[in-house]
XYZ file of N, CA and C in Angstrom:
858
model
N 96.191 93.856 46.864
C 96.149 93.527 48.288
C 97.463 92.875 48.707
N 98.077 93.394 49.738
C 99.314 92.818 50.254
C 98.983 91.656 51.181
N 99.682 90.552 50.984
C 99.433 89.329 51.743
C 100.689 88.946 52.509
N 100.500 88.502 53.757
C 101.597 87.937 54.542
C 101.357 86.446 54.704
N 102.393 85.663 54.543
C 102.325 84.228 54.810
C 103.298 83.923 55.935
N 102.759 83.397 57.029
C 103.566 83.027 58.188
C 103.705 81.511 58.212
N 104.922 81.035 58.050
C 105.182 79.602 58.010
C 105.496 79.156 56.596
N 106.717 78.673 56.377
C 107.160 78.319 55.029
C 107.655 76.881 54.949
N 106.869 75.988 55.545
C 107.126 74.579 55.302
C 106.720 74.240 53.876
N 106.590 72.963 53.588
C 106.232 72.556 52.226
C 104.907 73.183 51.791
N 103.896 73.108 52.664
C 102.589 73.651 52.312
C 102.594 75.173 52.335
N 103.218 75.771 53.351
C 103.271 77.226 53.429
C 103.971 77.835 52.227
N 105.037 77.206 51.774
C 105.752 77.699 50.591
C 104.881 77.602 49.344
N 104.099 76.524 49.254
C 103.188 76.380 48.112
C 102.115 77.460 48.135
N 101.601 77.765 49.316
C 100.598 78.829 49.445
C 101.191 80.179 49.049
N 102.406 80.439 49.527
C 103.071 81.704 49.204
C 103.313 81.827 47.702
N 103.707 80.738 47.075
C 103.930 80.752 45.628
C 102.640 81.053 44.877
N 101.527 80.483 45.348
C 100.233 80.739 44.705
C 99.840 82.207 44.830
N 100.161 82.817 45.973
C 99.880 84.246 46.160
C 100.677 85.073 45.153
N 101.954 84.761 45.018
C 102.789 85.474 44.042
C 102.278 85.273 42.618
N 101.915 84.049 42.301
C 101.440 83.749 40.952
C 100.153 84.505 40.630
N 99.378 84.821 41.683
C 98.135 85.569 41.485
C 98.383 87.071 41.377
N 99.644 87.479 41.538
C 100.003 88.878 41.341
C 99.898 89.769 42.555
N 99.840 89.176 43.744
C 99.723 89.982 44.959
C 101.094 90.249 45.571
N 101.316 91.446 46.091
C 102.532 91.704 46.867
C 102.572 90.761 48.068
N 103.726 90.187 48.331
C 103.832 89.147 49.355
C 104.952 89.445 50.339
N 104.617 89.287 51.618
C 105.598 89.364 52.700
C 105.592 88.013 53.399
N 106.751 87.462 53.671
C 106.812 86.141 54.284
C 107.642 86.182 55.560
N 107.325 85.236 56.431
C 108.125 85.060 57.646
C 108.188 83.581 57.961
N 109.354 83.166 58.430
C 109.545 81.794 58.884
C 110.638 81.794 59.940
N 110.552 80.870 60.874
C 111.575 80.809 61.936
C 112.959 80.628 61.329
N 113.022 79.814 60.287
C 114.285 79.642 59.559
C 114.213 80.480 58.286
N 114.931 81.590 58.274
C 114.852 82.523 57.142
C 115.323 81.891 55.835
N 116.155 80.862 55.922
C 116.683 80.239 54.705
C 115.572 79.679 53.823
N 114.462 79.290 54.437
C 113.362 78.723 53.656
C 112.679 79.757 52.773
N 112.972 81.031 53.007
C 112.337 82.093 52.216
C 113.134 82.455 50.971
N 114.318 81.905 50.807
C 115.210 82.363 49.740
C 114.590 82.235 48.351
N 113.975 81.106 48.079
C 113.377 80.906 46.751
C 112.256 81.898 46.499
N 111.443 82.136 47.527
C 110.328 83.073 47.383
C 110.819 84.504 47.212
N 111.858 84.860 47.947
C 112.432 86.206 47.818
C 112.966 86.405 46.402
N 113.565 85.360 45.857
C 114.074 85.446 44.486
C 112.952 85.660 43.476
N 111.737 85.255 43.851
C 110.582 85.428 42.963
C 109.857 86.750 43.194
N 110.306 87.506 44.206
C 109.689 88.806 44.424
C 109.073 89.036 45.776
N 109.081 88.039 46.646
C 108.546 88.226 47.994
C 109.529 89.023 48.841
N 109.011 89.634 49.893
C 109.866 90.320 50.864
C 109.884 89.513 52.154
N 111.056 89.401 52.754
C 111.211 88.658 53.997
C 111.121 89.607 55.177
N 110.198 89.308 56.096
C 110.045 90.124 57.299
C 110.938 89.586 58.402
N 111.392 90.476 59.264
C 112.278 90.082 60.359
C 111.524 89.402 61.488
N 110.213 89.606 61.554
C 109.411 89.043 62.639
C 107.975 88.877 62.160
N 107.179 88.059 62.863
C 105.764 87.952 62.495
C 105.055 89.295 62.575
N 105.390 90.075 63.610
C 104.755 91.390 63.770
C 105.037 92.283 62.568
N 106.272 92.261 62.087
C 106.641 93.089 60.940
C 105.897 92.650 59.686
N 105.722 91.338 59.520
C 104.988 90.836 58.356
C 103.533 91.267 58.411
N 102.918 91.109 59.572
C 101.498 91.441 59.734
C 101.264 92.936 59.553
N 102.186 93.739 60.045
C 102.013 95.197 60.012
C 101.851 95.733 58.600
N 102.436 95.048 57.616
C 102.392 95.552 56.242
C 101.335 94.875 55.379
N 100.583 93.936 55.955
C 99.653 93.141 55.155
C 98.198 93.437 55.504
N 97.341 93.202 54.534
C 95.901 93.267 54.776
C 95.335 91.886 55.076
N 95.924 90.875 54.450
C 95.500 89.491 54.629
C 96.683 88.688 55.147
N 96.464 87.936 56.232
C 97.530 87.164 56.870
C 97.175 85.685 56.782
N 98.007 84.916 56.098
C 97.808 83.474 55.967
C 98.789 82.766 56.891
N 98.262 81.864 57.712
C 99.085 81.139 58.682
C 99.068 79.657 58.343
N 100.252 79.063 58.227
C 100.354 77.625 58.011
C 101.605 77.132 58.718
N 101.412 76.618 59.930
C 102.529 76.157 60.751
C 102.248 74.734 61.212
N 103.188 74.162 61.946
C 103.079 72.773 62.357
C 102.294 72.633 63.651
N 100.975 72.579 63.547
C 100.153 72.308 64.721
C 99.308 73.483 65.156
N 98.065 73.162 65.568
C 97.125 74.193 65.968
C 97.567 75.006 67.158
N 98.231 74.375 68.122
C 98.674 75.105 69.308
C 99.750 76.126 68.946
N 100.644 75.759 68.047
C 101.686 76.693 67.603
C 101.049 77.882 66.895
N 100.022 77.620 66.092
C 99.334 78.708 65.390
C 98.683 79.669 66.371
N 98.033 79.123 67.397
C 97.392 79.973 68.408
C 98.436 80.828 69.115
N 99.542 80.209 69.519
C 100.606 80.957 70.204
C 101.180 82.047 69.297
N 101.342 81.738 68.019
C 101.881 82.711 67.072
C 100.949 83.910 66.941
N 99.664 83.652 66.812
C 98.699 84.744 66.670
C 98.628 85.586 67.938
N 98.724 84.937 69.074
C 98.714 85.692 70.336
C 99.959 86.562 70.454
N 101.072 86.058 69.950
C 102.320 86.825 70.058
C 102.293 88.073 69.181
N 101.553 88.013 68.086
C 101.455 89.158 67.182
C 100.587 90.250 67.786
N 99.566 89.827 68.510
C 98.742 90.755 69.288
C 98.097 91.866 68.488
N 98.290 93.089 68.953
C 97.610 94.252 68.396
C 97.921 94.544 66.948
N 98.995 93.982 66.411
C 99.323 94.213 64.999
C 98.245 93.663 64.068
N 97.383 92.783 64.596
C 96.343 92.176 63.771
C 95.162 93.098 63.513
N 95.027 94.154 64.271
C 93.838 95.012 64.201
C 93.531 95.440 62.768
N 92.277 95.236 62.360
C 91.823 95.660 61.048
C 92.185 94.723 59.915
N 92.822 93.608 60.220
C 93.251 92.684 59.184
C 92.387 91.426 59.179
N 92.597 90.607 58.183
C 91.925 89.312 58.113
C 92.967 88.216 58.221
N 92.721 87.281 59.121
C 93.601 86.124 59.293
C 92.935 84.906 58.666
N 93.671 84.215 57.821
C 93.227 82.937 57.271
C 94.185 81.878 57.801
N 93.711 81.106 58.754
C 94.544 80.092 59.393
C 94.326 78.763 58.671
N 95.361 78.262 58.041
C 95.288 77.016 57.277
C 96.104 75.921 57.951
N 96.077 75.932 59.280
C 96.842 74.977 60.078
C 95.943 73.842 60.542
N 96.431 72.605 60.441
C 95.682 71.444 60.919
C 95.630 71.427 62.445
N 94.707 70.622 62.970
C 94.621 70.458 64.415
C 93.220 70.083 64.829
N 93.022 69.798 66.120
C 91.663 69.550 66.612
C 90.832 70.816 66.503
N 89.524 70.648 66.395
C 88.653 71.780 66.078
C 88.689 72.886 67.119
N 88.919 72.538 68.373
C 88.919 73.574 69.410
C 90.086 74.547 69.249
N 91.134 74.136 68.527
C 92.241 75.066 68.262
C 91.765 76.206 67.368
N 90.867 75.898 66.445
C 90.318 76.947 65.588
C 89.506 77.933 66.408
N 88.745 77.413 67.375
C 87.954 78.300 68.227
C 88.859 79.208 69.044
N 89.958 78.647 69.570
C 90.893 79.445 70.368
C 91.570 80.507 69.511
N 91.946 80.140 68.290
C 92.588 81.106 67.395
C 91.618 82.215 67.013
N 90.374 81.847 66.723
C 89.364 82.845 66.354
C 89.123 83.821 67.497
N 89.082 83.298 68.715
C 88.874 84.153 69.889
C 90.036 85.125 70.065
N 91.260 84.630 69.881
C 92.436 85.482 70.030
C 92.453 86.587 68.983
N 92.112 86.241 67.746
C 92.107 87.223 66.661
C 91.010 88.261 66.874
N 89.824 87.804 67.276
C 88.706 88.728 67.499
C 89.019 89.728 68.600
N 89.795 89.299 69.597
C 90.152 90.197 70.700
C 90.988 91.377 70.221
N 91.591 91.226 69.044
C 92.418 92.306 68.480
C 91.730 92.961 67.281
N 90.397 92.803 67.205
C 89.589 93.501 66.200
C 89.998 93.137 64.774
N 90.231 91.864 64.575
C 90.550 91.363 63.237
C 89.531 90.291 62.850
N 89.384 90.060 61.550
C 88.495 89.010 61.053
C 89.251 87.689 60.966
N 88.489 86.585 61.006
C 89.137 85.272 61.055
C 88.383 84.264 60.201
N 89.127 83.549 59.391
C 88.641 82.373 58.689
C 89.576 81.215 59.008
N 89.006 80.030 59.171
C 89.858 78.850 59.300
C 89.635 77.985 58.075
N 90.720 77.508 57.511
C 90.634 76.669 56.325
C 91.260 75.309 56.540
N 90.690 74.312 55.892
C 91.242 72.961 55.909
C 91.641 72.590 54.487
N 92.930 72.411 54.279
C 93.448 72.058 52.959
C 93.241 70.566 52.718
N 92.656 70.233 51.577
C 92.339 68.844 51.267
C 93.125 68.358 50.047
N 94.335 68.852 49.908
C 95.155 68.459 48.771
C 96.620 68.457 49.181
N 97.471 67.918 48.335
C 98.908 67.926 48.596
C 99.499 69.252 48.126
N 100.667 69.569 48.648
C 101.280 70.868 48.357
C 101.451 71.149 46.859
N 101.903 70.180 46.039
C 102.091 70.496 44.618
C 100.807 70.904 43.893
N 99.642 70.568 44.462
C 98.372 70.905 43.807
C 97.826 72.263 44.231
N 98.451 72.894 45.234
C 97.995 74.221 45.661
C 98.060 75.185 44.475
N 97.011 75.974 44.321
C 96.938 76.913 43.211
C 96.266 76.360 41.976
N 95.951 75.067 41.982
C 95.312 74.458 40.813
C 93.797 74.619 40.888
N 93.106 74.538 39.760
C 91.647 74.698 39.760
C 90.913 73.637 40.563
N 91.510 72.454 40.710
C 90.831 71.355 41.394
C 91.196 71.228 42.865
N 92.077 72.076 43.366
C 92.480 71.989 44.772
C 91.313 72.377 45.678
N 91.015 71.513 46.645
C 89.883 71.715 47.551
C 90.377 72.283 48.880
N 89.786 73.388 49.298
C 90.037 73.950 50.626
C 88.691 74.351 51.211
N 88.384 73.841 52.405
C 87.147 74.185 53.100
C 87.411 75.348 54.052
N 86.467 76.288 54.108
C 86.618 77.456 54.976
C 85.434 77.599 55.920
N 85.737 78.061 57.132
C 84.707 78.382 58.103
C 84.965 79.742 58.714
N 83.887 80.442 59.038
C 83.983 81.793 59.579
C 82.901 82.645 58.944
N 82.869 83.932 59.217
C 81.816 84.791 58.675
C 81.780 84.762 57.143
N 80.608 84.524 56.592
C 80.485 84.453 55.135
C 80.908 85.752 54.446
N 80.565 86.931 54.990
C 81.010 88.159 54.323
C 82.530 88.272 54.218
N 83.244 87.727 55.209
C 84.714 87.758 55.164
C 85.213 86.842 54.047
N 84.613 85.665 53.947
C 84.974 84.752 52.852
C 84.700 85.398 51.503
N 83.517 85.994 51.359
C 83.155 86.608 50.077
C 84.124 87.732 49.699
N 84.533 88.502 50.698
C 85.428 89.627 50.431
C 86.780 89.167 49.889
N 87.224 88.015 50.360
C 88.557 87.528 49.972
C 88.490 86.333 49.020
N 87.310 86.054 48.503
C 87.150 84.852 47.675
C 88.109 84.786 46.491
N 88.373 85.873 45.781
C 89.297 85.753 44.639
C 90.671 85.200 45.020
N 91.237 85.689 46.101
C 92.561 85.185 46.478
C 92.460 83.792 47.088
N 91.352 83.488 47.773
C 91.177 82.145 48.313
C 91.074 81.131 47.174
N 90.452 81.530 46.078
C 90.374 80.636 44.917
C 91.713 80.543 44.187
N 92.557 81.538 44.375
C 93.913 81.440 43.819
C 94.719 80.378 44.557
N 94.396 80.155 45.829
C 95.065 79.105 46.600
C 94.549 77.726 46.211
N 93.264 77.653 45.939
C 92.630 76.400 45.542
C 91.339 76.714 44.823
N 91.218 76.261 43.579
C 90.071 76.635 42.767
C 88.744 76.196 43.335
N 88.763 75.149 44.166
C 87.521 74.662 44.761
C 87.440 75.085 46.227
N 87.649 76.373 46.434
C 87.475 76.950 47.774
C 85.986 76.967 48.094
N 85.621 76.430 49.263
C 84.209 76.308 49.613
C 83.978 76.776 51.039
N 83.025 77.680 51.213
C 82.629 78.112 52.554
C 81.624 77.095 53.085
N 81.962 76.426 54.191
C 81.115 75.344 54.693
C 80.347 75.703 55.955
N 80.758 76.766 56.666
C 80.075 77.094 57.916
C 80.521 78.455 58.429
N 79.647 79.081 59.207
C 80.033 80.289 59.935
C 80.949 79.941 61.109
N 80.926 78.696 61.521
C 81.725 78.217 62.653
C 83.124 77.848 62.153
N 84.178 78.486 62.649
C 85.528 78.199 62.141
C 86.027 76.803 62.473
N 85.352 76.109 63.381
C 85.783 74.757 63.742
C 85.400 73.722 62.688
N 84.348 74.006 61.939
C 83.780 72.995 61.044
C 84.759 72.500 59.976
N 85.556 73.362 59.329
C 86.496 72.828 58.335
C 87.448 71.774 58.901
N 87.878 71.956 60.142
C 88.770 70.965 60.742
C 88.045 69.641 60.965
N 86.769 69.703 61.343
C 85.990 68.477 61.488
C 85.831 67.802 60.128
N 85.629 68.612 59.074
C 85.577 68.061 57.721
C 86.867 67.304 57.406
N 87.994 67.923 57.726
C 89.275 67.297 57.432
C 89.480 66.008 58.199
N 89.124 66.021 59.477
C 89.270 64.814 60.288
C 88.346 63.709 59.795
N 87.129 64.090 59.380
C 86.197 63.101 58.839
C 86.758 62.475 57.563
N 87.374 63.301 56.724
C 87.983 62.781 55.498
C 89.073 61.765 55.821
N 89.935 62.108 56.770
C 91.014 61.187 57.127
C 90.467 59.916 57.777
N 89.388 60.046 58.528
C 88.739 58.877 59.118
C 88.321 57.908 58.010
N 87.681 58.448 56.980
C 87.262 57.625 55.842
C 88.482 57.068 55.108
N 89.470 57.921 54.883
C 90.659 57.516 54.130
C 91.372 56.350 54.800
N 91.596 56.463 56.113
C 92.337 55.399 56.798
C 91.539 54.100 56.829
N 90.216 54.209 56.968
C 89.393 53.003 56.932
C 89.502 52.301 55.585
N 89.413 53.074 54.497
C 89.524 52.493 53.160
C 90.915 51.912 52.912
N 91.945 52.664 53.306
C 93.313 52.191 53.078
C 93.606 50.924 53.870
N 93.157 50.882 55.122
C 93.402 49.682 55.925
C 92.668 48.476 55.354
N 91.445 48.701 54.863
C 90.719 47.611 54.224
C 91.450 47.112 52.987
N 91.959 48.049 52.188
C 92.691 47.655 50.980
C 93.970 46.903 51.333
N 94.696 47.385 52.336
C 95.963 46.744 52.689
C 95.741 45.359 53.289
N 94.665 45.188 54.064
C 94.354 43.851 54.569
C 94.028 42.931 53.395
N 93.248 43.448 52.453
C 92.923 42.662 51.262
C 94.182 42.336 50.464
N 95.113 43.291 50.387
C 96.357 43.064 49.655
C 97.167 41.939 50.286
N 97.187 41.893 51.618
C 97.897 40.808 52.302
C 97.253 39.462 51.984
N 95.934 39.444 51.954
C 95.200 38.217 51.635
C 95.480 37.777 50.196
N 95.395 38.720 49.278
C 95.653 38.418 47.870
C 97.091 37.957 47.652
N 98.022 38.654 48.297
C 99.423 38.303 48.144
C 99.717 36.900 48.626
N 99.098 36.516 49.746
C 99.317 35.168 50.264
C 98.759 34.117 49.312
N 97.718 34.500 48.572
C 97.125 33.574 47.602
C 97.863 33.592 46.268
N 98.936 34.390 46.183
C 99.720 34.449 44.962
C 99.090 35.272 43.858
N 98.178 36.142 44.222
C 97.477 36.972 43.232
C 98.130 38.348 43.185
N 98.619 38.799 42.034
C 99.213 40.141 41.941
C 98.192 41.213 42.318
N 98.592 42.126 43.174
C 97.674 43.154 43.664
C 97.237 44.070 42.523
N 98.174 44.401 41.635
C 97.838 45.278 40.510
C 96.773 44.631 39.631
N 96.911 43.337 39.378
C 95.921 42.652 38.547
C 94.545 42.715 39.196
N 94.509 42.452 40.492
C 93.226 42.530 41.203
C 92.634 43.929 41.107
N 93.471 44.943 41.363
C 92.982 46.324 41.355
C 92.403 46.692 39.996
N 93.038 46.215 38.934
C 92.544 46.518 37.585
C 91.234 45.787 37.296
N 91.184 44.509 37.646
C 90.009 43.719 37.299
C 88.813 44.023 38.203
N 89.081 44.409 39.443
C 87.991 44.710 40.380
C 87.595 46.179 40.365
N 88.294 46.980 39.555
C 88.062 48.432 39.569
C 86.592 48.825 39.368
N 85.849 48.189 38.446
C 84.445 48.582 38.290
C 83.629 48.409 39.570
N 83.919 47.357 40.328
C 83.199 47.144 41.590
C 83.692 48.097 42.668
N 85.010 48.270 42.753
C 85.574 49.158 43.774
C 85.135 50.600 43.555
N 85.016 51.005 42.296
C 84.649 52.391 41.984
C 83.250 52.737 42.468
N 82.423 51.723 42.688
C 81.065 51.987 43.144
C 80.948 52.260 44.629
N 82.001 51.961 45.397
C 81.909 52.116 46.853
C 81.627 53.554 47.291
N 82.347 54.577 46.768
C 82.034 55.950 47.202
C 80.598 56.364 46.901
N 79.983 55.724 45.905
C 78.600 56.040 45.580
C 77.621 55.659 46.674
N 78.064 54.801 47.599
C 77.206 54.424 48.724
C 77.112 55.529 49.771
N 78.108 56.416 49.821
C 78.163 57.397 50.908
C 76.939 58.312 50.963
N 76.478 58.889 49.837
C 75.293 59.751 49.927
C 74.060 59.017 50.455
N 73.886 57.758 50.046
C 72.754 56.980 50.539
C 72.859 56.752 52.046
N 74.035 56.333 52.501
C 74.234 56.107 53.930
C 74.068 57.400 54.717
N 74.590 58.503 54.166
C 74.480 59.798 54.845
C 73.024 60.188 55.042
N 72.200 59.971 54.013
C 70.785 60.300 54.125
C 70.094 59.463 55.182
N 70.407 58.178 55.227
C 69.804 57.300 56.239
C 70.168 57.755 57.645
N 71.435 58.132 57.828
C 71.892 58.552 59.158
C 71.260 59.873 59.556
N 71.225 60.848 58.643
C 70.631 62.150 58.965
C 69.156 62.021 59.313
N 68.453 61.122 58.622
C 67.016 60.938 58.880
C 66.747 59.951 59.999
N 67.803 59.235 60.437
C 67.646 58.159 61.428
C 66.624 57.138 60.939
N 66.669 56.849 59.638
C 65.790 55.852 59.027
C 66.674 54.751 58.442
N 66.683 53.592 59.105
C 67.653 52.559 58.760
C 67.049 51.354 58.043
N 65.721 51.325 57.893
C 65.103 50.213 57.179
C 65.582 50.210 55.731
N 65.813 49.024 55.190
C 66.323 48.943 53.816
C 65.675 47.777 53.085
N 65.367 47.934 51.807
C 64.768 46.840 51.048
C 65.798 45.839 50.524
N 67.079 46.169 50.636
C 68.121 45.268 50.127
C 69.406 45.481 50.928
N 70.280 44.487 50.888
C 71.573 44.617 51.555
C 71.484 44.762 53.055
N 70.501 44.104 53.673
C 70.319 44.235 55.120
C 71.557 43.750 55.874
N 71.691 44.255 57.078
C 72.869 43.978 57.903
C 73.082 42.481 58.118
N 71.990 41.732 58.224
C 72.115 40.297 58.508
C 72.846 39.551 57.390
N 72.862 40.129 56.192
C 73.534 39.465 55.079
C 75.048 39.700 55.087
N 75.506 40.623 55.905
C 76.942 40.914 55.963
C 77.703 39.913 56.834
N 77.046 39.398 57.871
C 77.765 38.577 58.846
C 78.371 37.311 58.240
N 77.652 36.542 57.409
C 78.283 35.343 56.842
C 79.558 35.651 56.052
N 79.540 36.731 55.274
C 80.741 37.084 54.504
C 81.882 37.502 55.417
N 81.551 38.200 56.494
C 82.586 38.574 57.460
C 83.184 37.340 58.115
N 82.343 36.380 58.440
C 82.839 35.143 59.051
C 83.737 34.386 58.075
N 83.374 34.410 56.789
C 84.220 33.771 55.774
C 85.575 34.471 55.677
N 85.564 35.807 55.716
C 86.814 36.565 55.628
C 87.709 36.281 56.828
N 87.116 36.212 58.009
C 87.892 35.921 59.219
C 88.501 34.524 59.125
N 87.699 33.554 58.680
C 88.190 32.177 58.572
C 89.311 32.070 57.538
N 89.143 32.723 56.392
C 90.174 32.686 55.345
C 91.460 33.348 55.825
N 91.317 34.474 56.510
C 92.496 35.175 57.029
C 93.230 34.309 58.039
N 92.468 33.700 58.930
C 93.091 32.861 59.962
C 93.806 31.675 59.326
N 93.184 31.054 58.346
C 93.777 29.887 57.693
C 95.075 30.243 56.971
N 95.176 31.465 56.500
C 96.368 31.897 55.769
C 97.391 32.594 56.665
N 97.082 32.715 57.941
C 98.004 33.385 58.845
C 98.001 34.890 58.694
N 96.921 35.425 58.111
C 96.776 36.871 57.941
C 96.129 37.441 59.200
N 96.534 38.631 59.588
C 95.980 39.267 60.782
C 94.452 39.326 60.694
N 93.787 38.936 61.772
C 92.318 38.893 61.777
C 91.685 40.024 62.584
N 92.495 40.895 63.177
C 91.940 41.919 64.066
C 90.960 42.837 63.334
N 91.309 43.256 62.136
C 90.480 44.207 61.386
C 89.098 43.624 61.072
N 89.010 42.443 60.408
C 87.677 41.903 60.124
C 86.946 41.422 61.375
N 87.696 40.964 62.385
C 87.041 40.502 63.611
C 86.335 41.647 64.317
N 86.971 42.813 64.342
C 86.346 43.987 64.957
C 85.039 44.323 64.245
N 85.070 44.333 62.914
C 83.862 44.634 62.153
C 82.806 43.559 62.375
N 83.238 42.307 62.401
C 82.297 41.220 62.643
C 81.612 41.338 63.991
N 82.359 41.762 65.001
C 81.758 41.931 66.330
C 80.713 43.037 66.324
N 81.001 44.136 65.617
C 80.025 45.228 65.535
C 78.727 44.747 64.899
N 78.870 44.001 63.804
C 77.682 43.510 63.107
C 76.924 42.516 63.980
N 77.637 41.588 64.606
C 76.983 40.588 65.453
C 76.250 41.240 66.616
N 76.858 42.230 67.241
C 76.209 42.923 68.361
C 74.950 43.652 67.903
N 75.008 44.231 66.706
C 73.848 44.965 66.193
C 72.726 44.001 65.820
N 73.080 42.840 65.288
C 72.070 41.820 65.017
C 71.428 41.343 66.312
N 72.241 41.146 67.336
C 71.718 40.688 68.625
C 70.760 41.696 69.238
N 70.937 42.964 68.876
C 70.046 44.015 69.384
C 68.761 44.116 68.571
N 68.603 43.235 67.580
C 67.350 43.189 66.832
C 67.305 44.034 65.582
N 68.473 44.377 65.019
C 68.501 45.269 63.859
C 68.987 44.575 62.588
N 68.781 43.281 62.508
C 69.287 42.527 61.367
C 68.715 42.929 60.027
N 67.502 43.483 60.016
C 66.874 43.888 58.760
C 67.190 45.328 58.376
N 68.016 45.994 59.170
C 68.357 47.388 58.900
C 69.563 47.496 57.969
N 69.782 48.714 57.505
C 70.936 49.017 56.659
C 72.230 48.958 57.467
N 73.339 48.819 56.743
C 74.654 48.845 57.391
C 74.868 50.142 58.160
N 74.177 51.206 57.751
C 74.341 52.503 58.418
C 73.914 52.472 59.875
N 73.145 51.462 60.275
C 72.742 51.345 61.683
C 73.957 51.270 62.603
N 75.103 50.820 62.102
C 76.302 50.707 62.937
C 76.787 52.056 63.446
N 76.297 53.156 62.867
C 76.724 54.479 63.333
C 76.422 54.655 64.816
N 75.408 53.971 65.298
C 75.048 54.100 66.712
C 76.137 53.551 67.619
N 76.915 52.618 67.111
C 78.036 52.109 67.915
C 79.108 53.177 68.088
N 79.331 53.963 67.047
C 80.415 54.939 67.071
C 80.023 56.260 67.715
N 78.731 56.492 67.916
C 78.269 57.783 68.411
C 78.637 58.046 69.859
N 78.328 59.275 70.285
C 78.621 59.705 71.655
C 77.957 58.763 72.654
N 78.688 58.445 73.729
C 78.175 57.497 74.716
C 77.899 58.197 76.031
């Protein structure tokens, strides 16, 4: 199967390399042709335009900087897409995936949207995670090459928007965890405690945090927040202690104060005996 890769940034180049390593004929295009030199030396062919790349390929992989650019690129290719499959691996808000899928369908082509959940050097590895959305038969038809891009390729929905929501949810969790760690690092540093030492000694406790997610997810999906242990009311005193310690040390208090306000408001609403997952109602649609 001949594959075209449109976009040769760091991630696009990694995807193209994985295609070559899997033994597929490869055509590449990039606004700056110089970025294709290494791939051409490995056996790829450089197309003069996106249309030329698409015309010779059965599978078209798109990885550019931004969902709007991807949509514009696919629209510019137009009728050349007919009969082909587009795998768009570009980040962006979920509605960009819907717009891209609509544009591709108008030209009688199949569409999958993928969300890459790994760094470029890990592309092509057995553990690389990529989520896909779109028609399941299209995913199944191209699964071997999709697994060549990332061994843990997973079809998550018929809706092409869902992988992007998965990606945004992951980053939401990531930034929350990182900000919590960095605030803690500032606190530890002010107390003269080496951060590495803390991370090593607290690792058994820290490692248990992701294990809470399935439990919280089940409570939220069922809308059942009663809990026999760890009720929300027990969190507030510790939050107040953290705020007081931070203030006394001159550490920024905005992060714990925000969380403390959420907990206090939820307690005031009569949910003190519920699980921490009850706070999801604060973040939900208003």
